[in-house]
PDB file of C-alpha atoms in Angstrom:
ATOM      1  CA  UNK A 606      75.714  -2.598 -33.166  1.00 80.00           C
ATOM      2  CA  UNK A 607      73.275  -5.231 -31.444  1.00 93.00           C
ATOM      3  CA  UNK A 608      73.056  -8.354 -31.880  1.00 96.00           C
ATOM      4  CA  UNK A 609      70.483  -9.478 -34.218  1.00 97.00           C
ATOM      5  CA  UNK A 610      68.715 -13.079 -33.651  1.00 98.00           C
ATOM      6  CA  UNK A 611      66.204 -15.026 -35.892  1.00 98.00           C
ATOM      7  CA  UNK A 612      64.066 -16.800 -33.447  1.00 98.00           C
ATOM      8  CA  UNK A 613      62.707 -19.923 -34.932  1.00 97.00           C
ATOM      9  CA  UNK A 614      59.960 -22.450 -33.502  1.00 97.00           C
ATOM     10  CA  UNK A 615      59.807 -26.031 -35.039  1.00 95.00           C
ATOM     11  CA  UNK A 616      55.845 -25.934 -34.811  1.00 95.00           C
ATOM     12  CA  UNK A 617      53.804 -23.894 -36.984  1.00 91.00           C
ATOM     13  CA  UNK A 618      50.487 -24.860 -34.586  1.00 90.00           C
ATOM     14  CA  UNK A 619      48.301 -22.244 -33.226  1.00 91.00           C
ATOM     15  CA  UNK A 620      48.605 -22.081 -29.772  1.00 90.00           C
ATOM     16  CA  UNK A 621      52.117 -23.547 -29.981  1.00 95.00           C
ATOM     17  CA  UNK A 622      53.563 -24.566 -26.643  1.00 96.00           C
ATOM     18  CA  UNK A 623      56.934 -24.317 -28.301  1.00 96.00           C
ATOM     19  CA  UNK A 624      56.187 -20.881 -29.366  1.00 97.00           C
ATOM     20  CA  UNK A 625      54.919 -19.671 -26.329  1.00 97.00           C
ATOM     21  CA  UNK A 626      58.170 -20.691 -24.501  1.00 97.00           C
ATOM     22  CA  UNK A 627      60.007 -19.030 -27.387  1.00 98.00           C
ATOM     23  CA  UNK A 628      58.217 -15.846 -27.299  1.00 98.00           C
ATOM     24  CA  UNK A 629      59.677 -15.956 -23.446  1.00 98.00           C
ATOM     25  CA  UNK A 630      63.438 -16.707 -24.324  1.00 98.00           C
ATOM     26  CA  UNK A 631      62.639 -13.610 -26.885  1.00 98.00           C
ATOM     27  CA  UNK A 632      61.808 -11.456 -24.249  1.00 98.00           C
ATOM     28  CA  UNK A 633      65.288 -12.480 -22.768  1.00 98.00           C
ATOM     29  CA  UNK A 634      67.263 -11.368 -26.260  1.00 98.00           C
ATOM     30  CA  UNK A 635      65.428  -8.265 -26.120  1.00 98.00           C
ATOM     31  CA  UNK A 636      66.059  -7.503 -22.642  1.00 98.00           C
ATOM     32  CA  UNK A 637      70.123  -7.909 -23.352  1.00 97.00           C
ATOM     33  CA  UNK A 638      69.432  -5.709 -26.195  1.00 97.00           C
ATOM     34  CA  UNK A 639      69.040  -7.810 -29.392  1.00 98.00           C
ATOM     35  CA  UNK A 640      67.179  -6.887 -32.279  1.00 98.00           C
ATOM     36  CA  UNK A 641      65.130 -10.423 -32.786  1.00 98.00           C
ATOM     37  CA  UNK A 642      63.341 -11.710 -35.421  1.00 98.00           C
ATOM     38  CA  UNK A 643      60.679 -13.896 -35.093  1.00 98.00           C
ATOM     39  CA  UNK A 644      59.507 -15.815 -37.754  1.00 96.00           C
ATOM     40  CA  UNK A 645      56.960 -18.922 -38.582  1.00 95.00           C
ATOM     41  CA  UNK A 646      58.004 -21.832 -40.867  1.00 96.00           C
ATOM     42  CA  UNK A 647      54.375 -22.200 -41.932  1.00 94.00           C
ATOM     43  CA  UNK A 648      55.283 -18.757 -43.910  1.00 95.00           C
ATOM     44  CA  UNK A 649      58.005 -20.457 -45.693  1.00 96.00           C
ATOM     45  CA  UNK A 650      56.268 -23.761 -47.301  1.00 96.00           C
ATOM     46  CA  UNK A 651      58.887 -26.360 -48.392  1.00 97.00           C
ATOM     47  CA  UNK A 652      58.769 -29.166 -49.953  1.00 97.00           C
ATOM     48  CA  UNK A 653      60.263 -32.604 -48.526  1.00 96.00           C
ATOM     49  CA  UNK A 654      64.007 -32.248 -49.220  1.00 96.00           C
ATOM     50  CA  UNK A 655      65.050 -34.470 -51.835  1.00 93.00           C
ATOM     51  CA  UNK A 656      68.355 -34.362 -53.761  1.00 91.00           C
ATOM     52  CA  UNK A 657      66.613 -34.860 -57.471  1.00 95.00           C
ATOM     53  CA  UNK A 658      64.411 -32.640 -56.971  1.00 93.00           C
ATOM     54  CA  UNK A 659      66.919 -30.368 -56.092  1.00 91.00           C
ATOM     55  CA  UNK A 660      69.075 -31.325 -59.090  1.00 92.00           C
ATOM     56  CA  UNK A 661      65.911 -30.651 -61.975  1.00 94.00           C
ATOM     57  CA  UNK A 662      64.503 -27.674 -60.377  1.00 92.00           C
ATOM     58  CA  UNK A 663      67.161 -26.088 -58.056  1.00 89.00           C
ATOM     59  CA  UNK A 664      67.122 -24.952 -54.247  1.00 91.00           C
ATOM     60  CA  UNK A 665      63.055 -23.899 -53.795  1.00 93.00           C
ATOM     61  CA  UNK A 666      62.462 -20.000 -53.783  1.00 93.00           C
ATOM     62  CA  UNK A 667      61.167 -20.509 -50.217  1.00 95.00           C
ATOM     63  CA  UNK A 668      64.672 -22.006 -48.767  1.00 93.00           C
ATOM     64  CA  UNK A 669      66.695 -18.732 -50.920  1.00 92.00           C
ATOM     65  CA  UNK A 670      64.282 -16.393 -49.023  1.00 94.00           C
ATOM     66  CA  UNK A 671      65.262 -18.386 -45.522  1.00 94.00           C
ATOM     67  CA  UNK A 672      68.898 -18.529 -46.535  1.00 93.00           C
ATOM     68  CA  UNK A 673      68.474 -14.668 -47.055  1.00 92.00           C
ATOM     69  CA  UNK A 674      67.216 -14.008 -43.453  1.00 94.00           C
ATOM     70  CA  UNK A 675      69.227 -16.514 -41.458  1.00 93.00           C
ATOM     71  CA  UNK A 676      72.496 -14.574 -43.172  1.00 92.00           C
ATOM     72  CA  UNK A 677      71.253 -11.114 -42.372  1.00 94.00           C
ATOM     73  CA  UNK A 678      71.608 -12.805 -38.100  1.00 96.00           C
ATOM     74  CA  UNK A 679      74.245 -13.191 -36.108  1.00 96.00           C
ATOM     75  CA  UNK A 680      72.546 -15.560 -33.909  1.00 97.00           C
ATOM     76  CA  UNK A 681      69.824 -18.401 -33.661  1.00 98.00           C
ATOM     77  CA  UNK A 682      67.453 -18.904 -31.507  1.00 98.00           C
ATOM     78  CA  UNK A 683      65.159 -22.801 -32.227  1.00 98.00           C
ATOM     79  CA  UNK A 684      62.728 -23.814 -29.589  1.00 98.00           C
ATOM     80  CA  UNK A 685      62.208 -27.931 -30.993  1.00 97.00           C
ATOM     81  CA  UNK A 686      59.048 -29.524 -30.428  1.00 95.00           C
ATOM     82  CA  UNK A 687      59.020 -33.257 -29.160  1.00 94.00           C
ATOM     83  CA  UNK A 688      57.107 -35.498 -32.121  1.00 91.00           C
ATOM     84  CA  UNK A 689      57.705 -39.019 -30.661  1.00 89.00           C
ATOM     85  CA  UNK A 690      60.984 -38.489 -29.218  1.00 89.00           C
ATOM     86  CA  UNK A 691      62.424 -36.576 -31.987  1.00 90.00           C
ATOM     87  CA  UNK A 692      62.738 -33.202 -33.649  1.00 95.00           C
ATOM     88  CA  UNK A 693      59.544 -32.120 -36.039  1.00 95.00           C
ATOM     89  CA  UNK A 694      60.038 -32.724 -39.553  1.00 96.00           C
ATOM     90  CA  UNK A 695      58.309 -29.275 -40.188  1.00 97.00           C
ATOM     91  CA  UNK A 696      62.320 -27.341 -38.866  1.00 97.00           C
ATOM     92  CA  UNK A 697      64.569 -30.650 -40.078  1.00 97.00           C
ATOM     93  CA  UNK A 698      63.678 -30.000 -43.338  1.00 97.00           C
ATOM     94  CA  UNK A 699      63.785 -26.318 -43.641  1.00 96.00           C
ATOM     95  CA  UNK A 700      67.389 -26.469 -42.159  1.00 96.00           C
ATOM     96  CA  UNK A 701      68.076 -29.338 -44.396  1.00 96.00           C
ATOM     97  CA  UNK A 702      67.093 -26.547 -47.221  1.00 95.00           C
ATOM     98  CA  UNK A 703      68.720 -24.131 -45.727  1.00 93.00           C
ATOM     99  CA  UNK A 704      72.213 -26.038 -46.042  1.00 93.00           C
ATOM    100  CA  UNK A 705      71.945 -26.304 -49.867  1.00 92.00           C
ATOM    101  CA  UNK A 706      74.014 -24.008 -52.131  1.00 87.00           C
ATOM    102  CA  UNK A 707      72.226 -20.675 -52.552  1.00 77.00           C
ATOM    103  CA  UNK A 708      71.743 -19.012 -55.616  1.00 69.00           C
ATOM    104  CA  UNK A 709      75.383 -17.585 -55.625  1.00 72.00           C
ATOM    105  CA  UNK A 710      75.906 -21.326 -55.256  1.00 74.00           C
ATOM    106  CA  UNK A 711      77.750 -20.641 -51.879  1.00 73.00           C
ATOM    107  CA  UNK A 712      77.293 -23.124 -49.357  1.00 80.00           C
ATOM    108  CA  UNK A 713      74.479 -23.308 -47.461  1.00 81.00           C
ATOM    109  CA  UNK A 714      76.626 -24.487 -44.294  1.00 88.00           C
ATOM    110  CA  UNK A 715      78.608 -21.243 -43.986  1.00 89.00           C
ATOM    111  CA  UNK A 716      75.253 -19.954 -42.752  1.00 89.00           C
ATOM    112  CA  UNK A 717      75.225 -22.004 -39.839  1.00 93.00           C
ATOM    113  CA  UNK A 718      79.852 -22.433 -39.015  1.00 92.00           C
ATOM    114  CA  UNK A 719      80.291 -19.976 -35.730  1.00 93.00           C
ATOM    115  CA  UNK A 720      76.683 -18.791 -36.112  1.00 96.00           C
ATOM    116  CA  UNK A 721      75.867 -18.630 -32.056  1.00 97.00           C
ATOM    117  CA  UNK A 722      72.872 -20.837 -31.390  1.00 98.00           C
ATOM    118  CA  UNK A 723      70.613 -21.870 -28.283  1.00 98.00           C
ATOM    119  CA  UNK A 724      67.655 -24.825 -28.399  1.00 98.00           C
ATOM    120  CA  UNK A 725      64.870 -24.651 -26.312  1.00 98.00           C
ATOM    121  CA  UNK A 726      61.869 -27.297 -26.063  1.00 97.00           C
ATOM    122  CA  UNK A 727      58.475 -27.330 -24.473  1.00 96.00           C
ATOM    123  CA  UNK A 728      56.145 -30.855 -24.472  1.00 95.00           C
ATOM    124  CA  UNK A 729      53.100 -31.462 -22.207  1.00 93.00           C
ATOM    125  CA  UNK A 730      55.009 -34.962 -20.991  1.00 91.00           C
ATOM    126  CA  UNK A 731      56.715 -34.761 -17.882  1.00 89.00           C
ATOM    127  CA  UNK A 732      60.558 -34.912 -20.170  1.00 89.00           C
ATOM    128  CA  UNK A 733      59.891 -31.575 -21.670  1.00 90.00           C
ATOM    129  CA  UNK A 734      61.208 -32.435 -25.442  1.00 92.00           C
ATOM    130  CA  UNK A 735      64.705 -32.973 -23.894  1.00 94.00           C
ATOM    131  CA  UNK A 736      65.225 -35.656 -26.681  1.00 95.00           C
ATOM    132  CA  UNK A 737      64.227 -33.397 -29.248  1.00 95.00           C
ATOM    133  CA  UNK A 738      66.363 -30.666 -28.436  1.00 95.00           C
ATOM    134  CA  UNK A 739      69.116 -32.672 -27.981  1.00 96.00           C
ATOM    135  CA  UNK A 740      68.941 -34.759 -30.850  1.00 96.00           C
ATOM    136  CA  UNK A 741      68.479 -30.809 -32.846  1.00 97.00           C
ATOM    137  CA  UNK A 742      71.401 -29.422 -30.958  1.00 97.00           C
ATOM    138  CA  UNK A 743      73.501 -32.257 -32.818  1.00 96.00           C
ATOM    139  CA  UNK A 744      72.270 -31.512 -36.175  1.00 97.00           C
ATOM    140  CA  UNK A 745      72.794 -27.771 -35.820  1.00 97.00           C
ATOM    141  CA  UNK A 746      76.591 -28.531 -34.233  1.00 96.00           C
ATOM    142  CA  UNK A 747      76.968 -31.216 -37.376  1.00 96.00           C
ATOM    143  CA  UNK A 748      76.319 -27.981 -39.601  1.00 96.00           C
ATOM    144  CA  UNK A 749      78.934 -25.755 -37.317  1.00 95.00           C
ATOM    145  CA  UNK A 750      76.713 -23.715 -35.122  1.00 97.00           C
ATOM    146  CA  UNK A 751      78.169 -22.643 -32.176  1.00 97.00           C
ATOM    147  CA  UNK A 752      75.764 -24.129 -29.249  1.00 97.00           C
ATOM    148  CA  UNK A 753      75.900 -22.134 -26.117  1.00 98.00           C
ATOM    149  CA  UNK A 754      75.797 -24.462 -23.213  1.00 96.00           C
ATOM    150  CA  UNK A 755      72.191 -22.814 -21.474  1.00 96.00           C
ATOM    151  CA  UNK A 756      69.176 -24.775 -22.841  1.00 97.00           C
ATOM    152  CA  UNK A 757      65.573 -25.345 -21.475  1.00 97.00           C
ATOM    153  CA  UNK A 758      63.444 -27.972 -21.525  1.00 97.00           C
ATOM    154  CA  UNK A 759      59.627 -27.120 -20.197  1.00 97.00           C
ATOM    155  CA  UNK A 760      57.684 -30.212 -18.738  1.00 95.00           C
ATOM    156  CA  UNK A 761      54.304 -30.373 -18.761  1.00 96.00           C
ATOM    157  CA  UNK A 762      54.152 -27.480 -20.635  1.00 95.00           C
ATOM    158  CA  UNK A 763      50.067 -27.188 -21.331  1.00 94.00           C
ATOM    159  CA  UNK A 764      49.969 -26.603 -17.826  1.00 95.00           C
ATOM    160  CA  UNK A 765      52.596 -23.925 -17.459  1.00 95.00           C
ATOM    161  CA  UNK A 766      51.276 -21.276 -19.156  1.00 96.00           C
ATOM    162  CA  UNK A 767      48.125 -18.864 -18.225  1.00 94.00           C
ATOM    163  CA  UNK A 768      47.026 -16.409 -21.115  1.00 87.00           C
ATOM    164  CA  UNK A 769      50.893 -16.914 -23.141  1.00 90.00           C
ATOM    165  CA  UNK A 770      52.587 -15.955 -20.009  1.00 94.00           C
ATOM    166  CA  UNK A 771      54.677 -18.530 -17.605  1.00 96.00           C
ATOM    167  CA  UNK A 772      52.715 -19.229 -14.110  1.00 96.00           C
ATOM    168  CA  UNK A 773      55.920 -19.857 -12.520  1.00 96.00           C
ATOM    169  CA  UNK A 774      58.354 -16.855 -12.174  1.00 97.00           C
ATOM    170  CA  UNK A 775      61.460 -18.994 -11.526  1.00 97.00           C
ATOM    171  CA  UNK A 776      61.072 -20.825 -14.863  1.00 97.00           C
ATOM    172  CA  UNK A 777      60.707 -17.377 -16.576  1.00 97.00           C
ATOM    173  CA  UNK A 778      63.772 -15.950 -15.561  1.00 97.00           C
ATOM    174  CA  UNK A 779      65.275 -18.939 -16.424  1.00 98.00           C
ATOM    175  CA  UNK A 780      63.960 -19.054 -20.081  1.00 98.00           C
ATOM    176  CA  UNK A 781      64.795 -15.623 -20.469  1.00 98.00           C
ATOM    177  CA  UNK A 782      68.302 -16.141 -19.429  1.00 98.00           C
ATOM    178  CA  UNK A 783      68.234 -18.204 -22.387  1.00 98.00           C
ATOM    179  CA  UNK A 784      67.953 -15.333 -24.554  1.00 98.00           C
ATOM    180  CA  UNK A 785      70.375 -13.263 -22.846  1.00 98.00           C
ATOM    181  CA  UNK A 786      73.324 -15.626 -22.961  1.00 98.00           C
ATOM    182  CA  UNK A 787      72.616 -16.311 -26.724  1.00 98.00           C
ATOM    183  CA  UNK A 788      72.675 -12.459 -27.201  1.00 98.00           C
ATOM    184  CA  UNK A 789      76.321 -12.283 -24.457  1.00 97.00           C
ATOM    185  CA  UNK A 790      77.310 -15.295 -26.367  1.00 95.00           C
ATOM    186  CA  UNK A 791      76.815 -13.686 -29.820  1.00 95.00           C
ATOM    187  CA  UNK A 792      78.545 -10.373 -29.026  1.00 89.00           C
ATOM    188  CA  UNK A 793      81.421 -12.251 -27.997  1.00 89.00           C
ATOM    189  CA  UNK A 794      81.850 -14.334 -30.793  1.00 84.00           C
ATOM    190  CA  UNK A 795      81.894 -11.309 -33.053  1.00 81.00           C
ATOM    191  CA  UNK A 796      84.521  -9.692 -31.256  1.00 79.00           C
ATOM    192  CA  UNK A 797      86.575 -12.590 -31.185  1.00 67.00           C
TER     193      UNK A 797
END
């Protein structure tokens, strides 16, 4: 059975450098043989998570529907936008959602314990969102993700890419590879 991996960029932007240089670690999954999932946050409006309103009107029908989705995967694939240094509110919040009970009221973080995970991150400053994908590599381990050690950071990103595609074949294969050691690190997991 193949690996299947929701791939997940923290920018819902048009034009997204983040989801350009996921689309390439995609390619990667795809290549190992995964069955991905790509998906845009923007489809799943949320509202700010906030423990009241969680208490009156329960975990929001949006978060169930991404609880739903990230449980059908066995792995997860986040490419985290810089925004000042840190992660983008825009994925923080939907995986703070996603943690909640779900309608079953079983925990939100047995999505995430073992669930094989890589983190990506693109920025046009010369860094390439490496604080931002760190900083999101801690949350998701916090939650009990299992991070593979292969991440990417992308530097000057507005500049690397002609027509979606990377200029530079090097940093391709590299991105891809990504991708493919998610999908090697998934399979093993599930045989373990």
């Amino acid at each position: 059975m193949a690996v299947r991996v929701l791939a997940i960029s923290g920018s819902a932007r048009k034009g997204s450098l983040n989801q350009k240089l996921l689309n390439v670690a995609v390619q990667g999954a795809l290549a190992a043989g995964a069955e991905v999932t790509v998906i845009s946050l923007s489809d799943y409006p949320l509202p700010f998570f906030d423990g009241d309103l969680e208490k009156e009107e329960g975990v929001p029908a949006q978060a169930l529907r991404l609880q739903s989705l990230f449980g059908e995967h066995d792995a997860l694939l986040v490419a985290s936008p810089d925004y000042n240094g840190g992660y983008t509110a825009l994925l923080k919040n939907a995986i703070d959602w996603m943690s909640r009970p779900s309608f079953e009221k079983i925990s939100g973080l047995a999505l995430f314990t073992n669930k094989a995970t890589a983190v990506i991150s693109a920025s046009p400053g010369p860094m390439g969102g490496i604080r931002s994908m760190l900083a999101m590599r801690g949350v998701l381990e916090k939650l009990g993700a299992m991070l593979i050690p292969q991440t990417f950071t992308l530097g000057v990103a507005h500049q690397a890419f002609v027509d979606d595609k990377l200029v530079n074949p090097q940093v391709e294969g590299e991105v891809k590879a990504v991708g493919a050691a998610l999908v090697k690190f998934s399979g093993a997991l599930s045989q373990a």
